[in-house]
Tab-separated table of C-alpha atoms in Angstrom:
chain	number	residue	atom	x	y	z
O	14	MET	CA	25.125	69.001	-51.918
O	15	THR	CA	28.355	70.941	-52.077
O	16	HIS	CA	30.334	68.913	-54.264
O	17	PHE	CA	27.785	68.757	-56.933
O	18	LEU	CA	27.013	72.304	-56.802
O	19	ALA	CA	30.539	73.454	-56.682
O	20	ASN	CA	31.270	71.055	-59.700
O	21	SER	CA	27.968	72.176	-61.765
O	22	LEU	CA	29.133	75.802	-61.257
O	23	SER	CA	32.750	75.704	-61.975
O	24	ARG	CA	32.367	73.759	-65.322
O	25	LYS	CA	30.122	77.066	-66.303
O	26	ILE	CA	31.120	80.259	-64.844
O	27	GLY	CA	34.810	79.847	-64.606
O	28	VAL	CA	35.540	79.925	-60.559
O	29	THR	CA	37.065	77.183	-58.550
O	30	ASN	CA	35.454	74.376	-56.903
O	31	LYS	CA	37.021	75.545	-53.784
O	32	GLU	CA	35.517	79.112	-53.705
O	33	ILE	CA	32.010	78.182	-54.443
O	34	SER	CA	32.358	75.118	-52.070
O	35	ASN	CA	33.436	77.472	-49.059
O	36	THR	CA	30.852	79.907	-49.952
O	37	TRP	CA	27.950	77.241	-49.838
O	38	LYS	CA	29.396	75.410	-46.745
O	39	ASN	CA	29.348	78.890	-44.789
O	40	ILE	CA	25.509	78.745	-45.290
O	41	GLU	CA	25.053	74.935	-44.631
O	42	LYS	CA	26.960	75.071	-41.099
O	43	ARG	CA	24.230	77.635	-40.046
O	44	HIS	CA	21.365	75.689	-41.214
O	45	PHE	CA	19.548	76.878	-44.034
O	46	MET	CA	16.437	78.378	-42.035
O	47	LYS	CA	18.710	80.353	-39.785
O	48	VAL	CA	20.620	81.776	-42.744
O	49	PHE	CA	17.495	82.898	-44.495
O	50	LEU	CA	16.290	85.052	-41.224
O	51	SER	CA	20.216	86.041	-40.983
O	52	THR	CA	20.482	89.546	-42.556
O	53	ASP	CA	24.480	89.864	-42.097
O	54	THR	CA	25.011	86.111	-43.498
O	55	LEU	CA	22.371	86.492	-46.553
O	56	ILE	CA	24.223	89.867	-47.452
O	57	LYS	CA	27.414	89.201	-47.294
O	58	ARG	CA	27.566	85.452	-48.312
O	59	GLY	CA	24.017	85.153	-50.071
O	60	SER	CA	25.209	88.029	-52.554
O	61	LYS	CA	28.413	85.956	-53.422
O	62	LEU	CA	26.539	82.618	-54.014
O	63	LEU	CA	24.042	84.441	-56.100
O	64	SER	CA	26.590	86.205	-58.005
O	65	PHE	CA	27.987	82.751	-59.190
O	66	THR	CA	24.547	81.228	-59.793
O	67	TYR	CA	23.204	84.220	-61.734
O	68	ARG	CA	26.466	83.918	-64.090
O	69	TYR	CA	25.391	80.130	-64.565
O	70	LEU	CA	21.896	81.132	-65.086
O	71	PHE	CA	22.513	83.663	-67.985
O	72	GLU	CA	24.852	81.609	-69.833
O	73	MET	CA	21.824	79.057	-69.974
O	74	GLY	CA	18.719	81.779	-70.565
O	75	ILE	CA	15.398	81.937	-68.385
O	76	GLN	CA	12.404	79.701	-69.083
O	77	LYS	CA	9.022	79.127	-67.812
O	78	LEU	CA	9.713	76.860	-64.472
O	79	TYR	CA	11.563	80.046	-63.266
O	80	HIS	CA	9.285	82.270	-64.114
O	81	MET	CA	6.471	80.047	-62.173
O	82	LEU	CA	8.802	79.859	-58.842
O	83	VAL	CA	9.461	83.538	-59.003
O	84	SER	CA	6.130	84.607	-59.470
O	85	GLY	CA	5.358	82.676	-56.262
O	86	ILE	CA	8.265	84.675	-54.365
O	87	ILE	CA	7.191	88.036	-55.578
O	88	TYR	CA	3.389	87.531	-54.459
O	89	PHE	CA	4.859	86.071	-50.906
O	90	TRP	CA	6.668	89.081	-50.448
O	91	LYS	CA	4.120	91.528	-51.584
O	92	LEU	CA	1.981	90.530	-48.867
O	93	PHE	CA	4.095	91.674	-46.083
O	94	TYR	CA	6.204	94.765	-47.704
O	95	PRO	CA	4.780	97.465	-49.627
O	96	GLU	CA	8.406	98.426	-50.722
O	97	VAL	CA	8.160	95.499	-53.394
O	98	LEU	CA	4.616	96.433	-55.006
O	99	HIS	CA	6.374	97.551	-57.903
O	100	LEU	CA	7.764	94.059	-59.025
O	101	SER	CA	5.538	92.978	-61.365
O	102	SER	CA	7.631	90.063	-63.240
O	103	ALA	CA	10.468	87.562	-62.914
O	104	CYS	CA	12.592	90.126	-64.604
O	105	ASP	CA	11.740	92.763	-62.417
O	106	TYR	CA	12.419	90.447	-59.347
O	107	THR	CA	15.757	89.204	-60.401
O	108	ARG	CA	17.102	92.807	-61.394
O	109	PHE	CA	15.872	94.068	-58.113
O	110	ILE	CA	17.888	91.633	-56.180
O	111	TYR	CA	20.962	91.747	-58.417
O	112	LYS	CA	21.433	95.726	-57.919
O	113	CYS	CA	20.475	95.704	-54.158
O	114	SER	CA	22.804	92.809	-53.762
O	115	SER	CA	25.827	93.998	-55.915
O	116	SER	CA	25.337	97.779	-55.069
O	117	PRO	CA	23.837	98.648	-51.683
O	118	ARG	CA	22.872	102.223	-53.307
O	119	GLU	CA	20.285	100.979	-55.356
O	120	GLY	CA	18.339	99.300	-52.519
O	121	ARG	CA	18.614	102.163	-50.116
O	122	THR	CA	14.670	102.768	-50.008
O	123	VAL	CA	14.082	99.251	-48.984
O	124	PRO	CA	14.866	97.545	-45.508
O	125	HIS	CA	18.403	95.934	-45.162
O	126	SER	CA	16.589	93.174	-43.802
O	127	LEU	CA	14.334	92.385	-46.341
O	128	VAL	CA	17.010	92.669	-49.151
O	129	ALA	CA	18.764	89.863	-47.249
O	130	LYS	CA	15.794	87.661	-46.828
O	131	MET	CA	14.616	87.999	-50.514
O	132	ASN	CA	18.546	87.377	-50.926
O	133	GLY	CA	17.958	84.202	-49.196
O	134	ALA	CA	14.910	82.968	-51.194
O	135	SER	CA	16.550	83.499	-54.428
O	136	CYS	CA	19.565	81.490	-53.640
O	137	PHE	CA	17.256	78.673	-52.379
O	138	LEU	CA	15.386	78.986	-55.642
O	139	PHE	CA	18.443	79.214	-58.123
O	140	VAL	CA	20.210	76.064	-56.320
O	141	VAL	CA	17.040	73.959	-57.015
O	142	LEU	CA	17.268	75.114	-60.420
O	143	LEU	CA	20.879	74.186	-61.006
O	144	ALA	CA	20.366	70.960	-59.371
O	145	LEU	CA	17.664	70.616	-61.856
O	146	PHE	CA	19.711	71.579	-64.702
O	147	VAL	CA	16.572	73.527	-66.003
O	148	PRO	CA	17.113	74.929	-69.338
O	149	ILE	CA	16.357	78.716	-69.570
O	150	ASN	CA	15.422	81.145	-72.493
O	151	HIS	CA	13.355	83.615	-72.215
O	152	CYS	CA	12.438	86.903	-69.963
O	153	ASN	CA	9.677	89.007	-71.301
O	154	GLY	CA	10.163	87.624	-74.820
O	155	ASN	CA	13.856	88.732	-74.930
O	156	PRO	CA	16.603	86.543	-74.513
O	157	MET	CA	18.556	87.350	-71.227
O	158	ASP	CA	16.885	90.780	-70.988
O	159	PHE	CA	17.297	91.818	-67.176
O	160	GLY	CA	18.477	95.471	-67.886
O	161	VAL	CA	22.107	94.746	-66.708
O	162	ASP	CA	24.781	94.801	-68.785
O	163	PHE	CA	27.078	91.881	-67.547
O	164	ASP	CA	30.057	92.917	-69.422
O	165	GLU	CA	30.242	95.789	-67.201
O	166	ILE	CA	29.654	94.200	-63.489
O	167	GLU	CA	32.968	93.302	-62.537
O	168	THR	CA	34.370	95.086	-65.627
O	169	GLY	CA	34.184	91.630	-67.378
O	170	LEU	CA	37.684	90.859	-66.873
O	171	GLU	CA	37.422	87.663	-65.161
O	172	LYS	CA	38.749	84.772	-66.935
O	173	PRO	CA	36.090	84.394	-69.915
O	174	VAL	CA	33.748	81.348	-70.542
O	175	LEU	CA	33.923	80.574	-74.095
O	176	GLU	CA	30.023	80.737	-75.651
O	177	GLN	CA	28.742	77.378	-76.647
O	178	ASP	CA	29.615	78.205	-80.141
O	179	GLU	CA	33.209	78.994	-79.301
O	180	ASP	CA	33.836	75.939	-76.823
O	181	LEU	CA	34.614	73.132	-79.458
O	182	SER	CA	36.785	71.117	-77.173
O	183	SER	CA	34.353	67.890	-77.239
O	184	LEU	CA	34.838	67.765	-80.961
O	185	SER	CA	36.856	65.973	-83.084
O	186	ILE	CA	39.837	68.233	-84.769
O	187	ARG	CA	37.882	67.668	-88.125
O	188	ASP	CA	34.596	68.828	-86.604
O	189	GLN	CA	36.242	71.613	-84.882
O	190	PHE	CA	37.634	72.634	-88.191
O	191	GLU	CA	34.394	72.511	-90.034
O	192	GLU	CA	32.626	74.584	-87.337
O	193	PHE	CA	35.512	77.002	-87.754
O	194	VAL	CA	35.182	77.284	-91.344
O	195	LYS	CA	31.238	77.777	-91.006
O	196	LYS	CA	31.558	80.334	-88.741
O	197	TYR	CA	34.295	82.447	-90.405
O	198	ASN	CA	32.782	81.791	-93.924
O	199	LYS	CA	36.279	80.105	-94.872
O	200	VAL	CA	36.768	78.980	-98.772
O	201	TYR	CA	39.563	77.314	-100.100
O	202	LEU	CA	40.770	76.883	-103.647
O	203	SER	CA	41.324	72.864	-103.420
O	204	SER	CA	40.531	70.042	-101.003
O	205	GLN	CA	44.501	69.932	-100.623
O	206	GLU	CA	44.520	73.169	-99.496
O	207	LYS	CA	41.891	72.646	-96.808
O	208	GLU	CA	43.348	69.817	-95.294
O	209	SER	CA	46.891	71.860	-95.070
O	210	ARG	CA	44.591	74.325	-93.339
O	211	MET	CA	43.207	71.665	-90.910
O	212	GLU	CA	46.785	70.563	-90.136
O	213	ILE	CA	47.654	74.262	-89.108
O	214	PHE	CA	44.290	74.652	-87.216
O	215	ALA	CA	45.328	71.390	-85.109
O	216	LYS	CA	48.704	73.246	-84.235
O	217	ASN	CA	47.115	76.269	-83.306
O	218	LEU	CA	44.813	74.414	-81.061
O	219	LYS	CA	47.712	73.081	-79.160
O	220	ARG	CA	49.097	76.593	-79.143
O	221	TYR	CA	46.308	78.013	-77.496
O	222	GLU	CA	46.482	75.347	-74.571
O	223	GLU	CA	49.765	76.143	-74.205
O	224	MET	CA	49.311	80.290	-74.249
O	225	ASN	CA	46.140	79.341	-71.523
O	226	ALA	CA	48.864	77.519	-69.500
O	227	ALA	CA	51.492	80.275	-69.841
O	228	ASP	CA	49.315	83.667	-69.351
O	229	MET	CA	50.014	85.289	-66.082
O	230	GLY	CA	46.660	87.234	-66.065
O	231	THR	CA	43.072	86.457	-66.540
O	232	ALA	CA	42.938	85.959	-70.424
O	233	THR	CA	41.886	82.883	-72.334
O	234	TYR	CA	42.821	81.774	-76.050
O	235	GLY	CA	41.028	79.952	-78.332
O	236	VAL	CA	39.772	79.592	-81.796
O	237	ASP	CA	39.395	82.774	-83.866
O	238	GLN	CA	39.680	84.093	-87.723
O	239	PHE	CA	42.867	83.541	-87.813
O	240	SER	CA	43.339	79.835	-86.383
O	241	ASP	CA	44.097	78.577	-90.117
O	242	MET	CA	47.233	80.683	-90.573
O	243	THR	CA	50.732	79.956	-89.274
O	244	ALA	CA	52.774	82.334	-87.209
O	245	ASP	CA	54.701	83.577	-90.255
O	246	GLU	CA	51.403	84.373	-92.054
O	247	PHE	CA	49.712	86.080	-89.193
O	248	ARG	CA	52.827	88.344	-89.232
O	249	GLN	CA	52.927	88.872	-92.685
O	250	LYS	CA	49.510	89.692	-93.162
O	251	MET	CA	48.456	91.418	-89.729
O	252	LEU	CA	51.811	92.591	-88.376
O	253	THR	CA	53.176	95.182	-90.630
O	254	LEU	CA	54.075	98.208	-88.264
O	255	ASN	CA	57.308	99.654	-89.700
O	256	VAL	CA	59.602	100.531	-87.305
O	257	ASP	CA	62.218	101.825	-89.801
O	258	ALA	CA	59.613	104.366	-91.328
O	259	TYR	CA	58.952	105.743	-87.643
O	260	ARG	CA	62.757	106.548	-87.224
O	261	LYS	CA	62.794	108.764	-90.638
O	262	SER	CA	60.516	111.462	-89.085
O	263	ALA	CA	60.690	111.326	-85.344
O	264	THR	CA	58.994	114.022	-83.570
O	265	ARG	CA	58.956	116.222	-80.311
O	266	VAL	CA	58.743	114.161	-77.013
O	267	TYR	CA	56.348	115.689	-74.939
O	268	ASP	CA	56.454	115.715	-70.928
O	269	GLY	CA	54.075	118.627	-69.846
O	270	PRO	CA	52.898	119.504	-66.172
O	271	GLU	CA	50.015	116.872	-66.202
O	272	LEU	CA	52.225	113.938	-66.633
O	273	HIS	CA	53.542	114.879	-62.999
O	274	LYS	CA	50.338	114.911	-61.421
O	275	LYS	CA	49.741	112.104	-59.297
O	276	LYS	CA	45.877	112.459	-58.969
O	277	GLN	CA	43.931	110.640	-61.536
O	278	PRO	CA	40.948	108.249	-61.301
O	279	LYS	CA	41.867	104.595	-60.896
O	280	ASN	CA	39.968	103.382	-63.494
O	281	PHE	CA	39.263	105.366	-66.594
O	282	SER	CA	37.709	104.961	-70.239
O	283	TRP	CA	36.995	107.451	-72.972
O	284	VAL	CA	34.637	104.517	-74.438
O	285	ASP	CA	32.295	105.149	-71.482
O	286	LYS	CA	32.802	108.799	-71.948
O	287	GLY	CA	31.433	108.529	-75.487
O	288	LYS	CA	34.603	109.664	-77.385
O	289	VAL	CA	35.752	106.638	-78.971
O	290	THR	CA	33.930	105.412	-82.407
O	291	PRO	CA	33.227	102.085	-82.974
O	292	VAL	CA	35.533	99.281	-83.574
O	293	LYS	CA	36.561	98.893	-87.301
O	294	ASN	CA	38.008	96.408	-89.548
O	295	GLN	CA	41.435	96.401	-91.519
O	296	GLY	CA	40.901	93.420	-93.333
O	297	TYR	CA	43.885	91.648	-95.012
O	298	CYS	CA	45.620	95.073	-95.397
O	299	GLY	CA	48.481	96.073	-93.222
O	300	SER	CA	47.181	99.251	-92.383
O	301	CYS	CA	47.010	98.753	-88.504
O	302	TRP	CA	48.920	102.049	-88.355
O	303	ALA	CA	46.661	104.178	-90.285
O	304	PHE	CA	43.771	102.858	-87.985
O	305	SER	CA	45.612	103.428	-84.544
O	306	ALA	CA	46.590	107.250	-86.191
O	307	VAL	CA	42.949	107.832	-87.218
O	308	GLY	CA	41.397	106.461	-84.262
O	309	ASN	CA	43.572	108.750	-82.204
O	310	MET	CA	42.412	111.832	-84.271
O	311	GLU	CA	38.665	110.918	-84.203
O	312	SER	CA	38.572	110.600	-80.349
O	313	LEU	CA	40.380	113.985	-80.325
O	314	TYR	CA	38.101	115.538	-82.407
O	315	ALA	CA	35.288	114.084	-80.492
O	316	ILE	CA	36.439	115.650	-77.354
O	317	LYS	CA	37.207	118.863	-78.798
O	318	HIS	CA	33.998	119.368	-80.656
O	319	ASN	CA	31.409	117.096	-78.544
O	320	LYS	CA	30.578	115.358	-81.949
O	321	MET	CA	31.413	111.595	-83.259
O	322	GLU	CA	32.826	111.601	-86.765
O	323	THR	CA	34.442	108.709	-88.586
O	324	PHE	CA	37.644	109.424	-90.759
O	325	SER	CA	39.429	108.168	-93.851
O	326	GLU	CA	41.879	105.769	-93.057
O	327	GLN	CA	42.142	105.117	-96.786
O	328	GLN	CA	42.999	108.616	-97.427
O	329	ILE	CA	46.344	107.969	-95.379
O	330	VAL	CA	46.988	104.360	-96.848
O	331	ASP	CA	46.724	105.975	-100.571
O	332	CYS	CA	48.520	109.413	-99.688
O	333	ASP	CA	51.378	108.748	-96.816
O	334	THR	CA	54.184	108.827	-98.796
O	335	THR	CA	56.292	107.827	-96.074
O	336	SER	CA	54.083	104.576	-95.659
O	337	ASP	CA	54.027	101.767	-97.768
O	338	GLY	CA	50.255	101.140	-97.722
O	339	CYS	CA	48.991	97.967	-96.944
O	340	ASN	CA	52.265	96.663	-96.184
O	341	GLY	CA	52.711	99.034	-93.702
O	342	GLY	CA	53.700	102.509	-92.025
O	343	TRP	CA	53.997	104.319	-88.595
O	344	MET	CA	51.132	105.919	-86.683
O	345	SER	CA	53.088	109.227	-86.454
O	346	ASN	CA	54.128	109.773	-89.672
O	347	ALA	CA	50.181	109.412	-90.558
O	348	VAL	CA	49.494	112.272	-88.471
O	349	VAL	CA	52.403	114.340	-89.715
O	350	TYR	CA	50.746	113.360	-93.126
O	351	VAL	CA	47.304	114.782	-92.317
O	352	LYS	CA	49.027	118.180	-91.074
O	353	ASN	CA	50.770	118.723	-94.275
O	354	ALA	CA	47.832	117.645	-96.665
O	355	PRO	CA	46.630	119.603	-95.046
O	356	GLY	CA	43.561	117.766	-93.478
O	357	LEU	CA	41.694	114.348	-93.173
O	358	GLU	CA	38.563	113.845	-95.257
O	359	ARG	CA	35.313	112.070	-93.493
O	360	ASP	CA	35.243	108.154	-94.196
O	361	ALA	CA	32.047	108.511	-95.991
O	362	ASP	CA	33.880	110.917	-98.525
O	363	TYR	CA	36.885	108.504	-98.872
O	364	PRO	CA	35.389	105.118	-97.765
O	365	TYR	CA	38.034	102.304	-96.698
O	366	ARG	CA	38.924	99.507	-99.681
O	367	ALA	CA	41.786	97.694	-97.600
O	368	TYR	CA	44.140	97.781	-100.635
O	369	HIS	CA	46.313	100.511	-102.024
O	370	GLN	CA	44.984	102.845	-104.485
O	371	THR	CA	46.040	106.112	-106.487
O	372	CYS	CA	45.869	109.020	-103.974
O	373	ALA	CA	42.514	110.787	-104.602
O	374	PHE	CA	42.520	113.678	-101.560
O	375	ASN	CA	40.145	116.468	-102.179
O	376	LYS	CA	41.302	119.574	-100.024
O	377	SER	CA	37.795	120.943	-100.021
O	378	LEU	CA	36.351	117.888	-98.281
O	379	ALA	CA	39.006	117.925	-95.270
O	380	VAL	CA	37.307	118.430	-92.031
O	381	LEU	CA	39.712	117.370	-89.309
O	382	HIS	CA	42.996	119.435	-89.315
O	383	VAL	CA	46.230	118.709	-87.101
O	384	LYS	CA	48.734	121.092	-85.576
O	385	GLU	CA	51.173	118.799	-84.497
O	386	ASN	CA	52.331	114.903	-83.410
O	387	VAL	CA	54.038	114.340	-80.231
O	388	MET	CA	55.895	111.382	-78.968
O	389	LEU	CA	55.104	110.543	-74.925
O	390	PRO	CA	57.674	109.684	-72.419
O	391	GLN	CA	58.277	105.777	-72.526
O	392	ASN	CA	56.631	105.564	-69.025
O	393	GLU	CA	52.973	103.824	-68.320
O	394	ARG	CA	51.879	106.194	-65.325
O	395	LYS	CA	52.718	108.991	-67.695
O	396	MET	CA	50.978	107.294	-70.552
O	397	SER	CA	47.848	106.947	-68.496
O	398	ALA	CA	48.198	110.499	-67.221
O	399	TYR	CA	48.418	111.638	-70.721
O	400	LEU	CA	45.455	109.625	-71.798
O	401	PHE	CA	43.333	111.051	-68.713
O	402	ASN	CA	43.844	114.501	-69.389
O	403	ASN	CA	44.183	114.594	-73.027
O	404	GLY	CA	42.494	111.666	-74.876
O	405	PRO	CA	43.281	108.431	-76.397
O	406	ILE	CA	46.754	107.414	-77.268
O	407	SER	CA	48.409	105.631	-80.320
O	408	VAL	CA	50.961	102.740	-79.419
O	409	ALA	CA	53.003	100.253	-80.780
O	410	LEU	CA	53.514	96.686	-79.591
O	411	ASP	CA	54.600	92.860	-80.253
O	412	ALA	CA	51.247	91.800	-81.017
O	413	SER	CA	52.703	87.747	-81.515
O	414	ALA	CA	50.396	87.059	-78.564
O	415	MET	CA	47.100	88.548	-79.798
O	416	SER	CA	46.087	85.823	-82.331
O	417	GLY	CA	43.511	83.519	-80.190
O	418	TYR	CA	42.791	86.118	-77.479
O	419	LYS	CA	39.030	85.731	-76.495
O	420	GLY	CA	39.157	88.267	-73.518
O	421	GLY	CA	40.161	88.860	-69.900
O	422	ILE	CA	43.450	90.800	-69.087
O	423	ALA	CA	46.168	89.420	-71.199
O	424	HIS	CA	49.864	89.085	-69.548
O	425	PRO	CA	51.820	86.569	-71.711
O	426	PRO	CA	55.207	85.840	-70.810
O	427	GLU	CA	58.406	87.651	-72.980
O	428	THR	CA	58.684	84.057	-74.751
O	429	ALA	CA	55.147	84.973	-76.361
O	430	CYS	CA	55.654	88.662	-77.014
O	431	SER	CA	58.729	90.744	-76.543
O	432	LYS	CA	59.268	93.866	-74.626
O	433	ARG	CA	62.046	95.135	-76.878
O	434	GLU	CA	61.480	98.349	-79.168
O	435	GLU	CA	62.702	96.788	-82.262
O	436	ASN	CA	60.207	93.935	-81.973
O	437	VAL	CA	56.977	95.940	-82.149
O	438	ASN	CA	54.763	95.020	-85.109
O	439	HIS	CA	51.223	96.344	-84.676
O	440	GLY	CA	49.243	99.502	-83.865
O	441	ILE	CA	46.637	99.945	-81.726
O	442	LEU	CA	44.710	102.706	-79.706
O	443	LEU	CA	44.807	102.918	-75.707
O	444	VAL	CA	41.153	104.202	-74.698
O	445	GLY	CA	41.476	103.634	-71.087
O	446	TYR	CA	43.196	102.049	-68.287
O	447	GLY	CA	41.808	100.232	-64.833
O	448	VAL	CA	42.653	98.079	-61.905
O	449	TYR	CA	40.997	94.422	-61.620
O	450	THR	CA	41.270	92.551	-58.150
O	451	VAL	CA	41.429	88.801	-58.719
O	452	SER	CA	40.472	86.394	-55.447
O	453	LEU	CA	42.913	83.987	-54.806
O	454	GLY	CA	41.155	81.995	-52.049
O	455	GLY	CA	41.911	82.209	-48.389
O	456	GLY	CA	41.120	86.092	-48.199
O	457	LYS	CA	44.383	87.002	-50.475
O	458	LYS	CA	43.648	89.057	-53.465
O	459	LYS	CA	45.822	90.034	-56.530
O	460	ARG	CA	45.682	93.293	-58.287
O	461	LEU	CA	45.823	93.419	-62.048
O	462	PRO	CA	46.279	96.852	-63.519
O	463	TYR	CA	45.559	96.916	-67.052
O	464	TRP	CA	45.261	98.694	-70.413
O	465	ILE	CA	42.128	99.098	-72.599
O	466	ALA	CA	43.127	99.101	-76.376
O	467	LYS	CA	40.898	99.654	-79.272
O	468	ASN	CA	42.055	96.865	-82.032
O	469	SER	CA	41.328	96.861	-85.657
O	470	TRP	CA	40.254	93.272	-86.615
O	471	GLY	CA	36.689	94.013	-86.381
O	472	THR	CA	34.101	93.282	-83.435
O	473	SER	CA	34.824	89.282	-83.645
O	474	PHE	CA	38.114	89.791	-82.131
O	475	GLY	CA	38.886	89.616	-78.384
O	476	LYS	CA	36.081	91.551	-76.295
O	477	LYS	CA	34.136	92.920	-78.824
O	478	GLY	CA	37.137	94.105	-80.951
O	479	TYR	CA	38.898	95.596	-77.771
O	480	TYR	CA	42.407	93.710	-75.998
O	481	TYR	CA	42.934	94.187	-72.491
O	482	LEU	CA	46.638	94.185	-71.509
O	483	TYR	CA	48.612	94.308	-68.445
O	484	ARG	CA	49.543	97.496	-67.578
O	485	GLY	CA	52.938	98.333	-65.547
O	486	ASP	CA	55.852	96.161	-66.841
O	487	GLY	CA	56.415	96.908	-70.618
O	488	SER	CA	54.103	94.034	-71.523
O	489	CYS	CA	54.625	93.326	-75.460
O	490	GLY	CA	56.380	96.659	-75.363
O	491	ILE	CA	53.362	98.489	-74.887
O	492	HIS	CA	55.454	101.593	-73.519
O	493	THR	CA	57.938	101.974	-76.502
O	494	TYR	CA	56.445	104.106	-78.803
O	495	PRO	CA	53.370	106.122	-77.467
O	496	SER	CA	52.171	109.195	-79.549
O	497	SER	CA	49.114	111.595	-80.030
O	498	ALA	CA	47.992	114.014	-82.169
O	499	VAL	CA	47.408	117.714	-81.225
O	500	LEU	CA	44.464	118.983	-83.397
O	501	LYS	CA	44.085	122.674	-84.269
């Protein structure tokens, strides 16, 4: 039973056979009925097994058999415990058990022993379902509607499990490529070009395998919208940050008192505060620098005025004469341009086109105004302090290892992305930071501090458009050119 369960779960939820087996063996050793009545064992070990099985079930969805079995359990508990009379459906029950198990505060009005017993019943039920491979689909008519955001639980930074339409490993190269073409709406001018792109696609599949093996964090790499591009094409189209442009107009370095304070939260995100605009898509225009700069100013505007507005990248692409439009530029220059223009229009008044146009800035429509641009110390602790105290910050990095990123905390080796400042080639926006703890087994744990970065390649990239990168060792040169606008 242990071996079967471990293999079933590990294939689907990305945890080791050993970790699942050890958890189940601890329950088996005490015999199930004893465990069922043991509060401490069920709270400590039952919750852990639940977290494994739940994640597996949510990958599959939930169906009628599940609802029938859970309805029986709910009826049983209602006979003896008035505290659970509010539970009326399988969804209510699932939500209740998960929150009580993962967050004791959620269940503090319910006897601890009851939570333990219900936990045990859930474990038994779910193990039966797993053994039968029950297909699951509906919850009150809505797929996976449990009132729990599983992207937020455990911060969503464990090694990601690819969605069914992303896991193409069982298909031939040609079939995988056809799925890729269909998913990303790729169009080729000739059959010869399509064959050529399939060859590139095959090479990239091999590269993703190598990146998965080499990454020192929890990141997973696989097929994305860039999988039919060579490394050179990817650099030319997407990685166009111009370091030389920055050197022509460097601004002062800010090292204020708040950067030297050691007190700040362990985990912090301006996204959670509602001060970050939705992820945008630069298309095949090398305007990452404009998106990073505008994202920085948008968040500062939201923090200052408590009002969310989206502003125009196209104005900067068209009008900043220190840049080269879709062929590259620099975040600090973009901010200095807005200061001197003066002002930045809303995106609705000057919409994005993804190509360079004649400047059409209308001063009367300018809403956002800048006082100055500041560079920050090349120190990741001070960078996080500035971010916490002031707002998201623009940064540059070598993004060579971002192609194929699917999620998790990326920690590529230097052979994949350089830490040297002269090799940075992409601009992104740091919107938060945190620490994620990975269990290594045997009671050992590993801490992974990370940055949360808003990218400009659309929501299909990475984790809904975001990139999580290891924090503390200058990975990919993330520390080399941090900067921020200061608004009037």
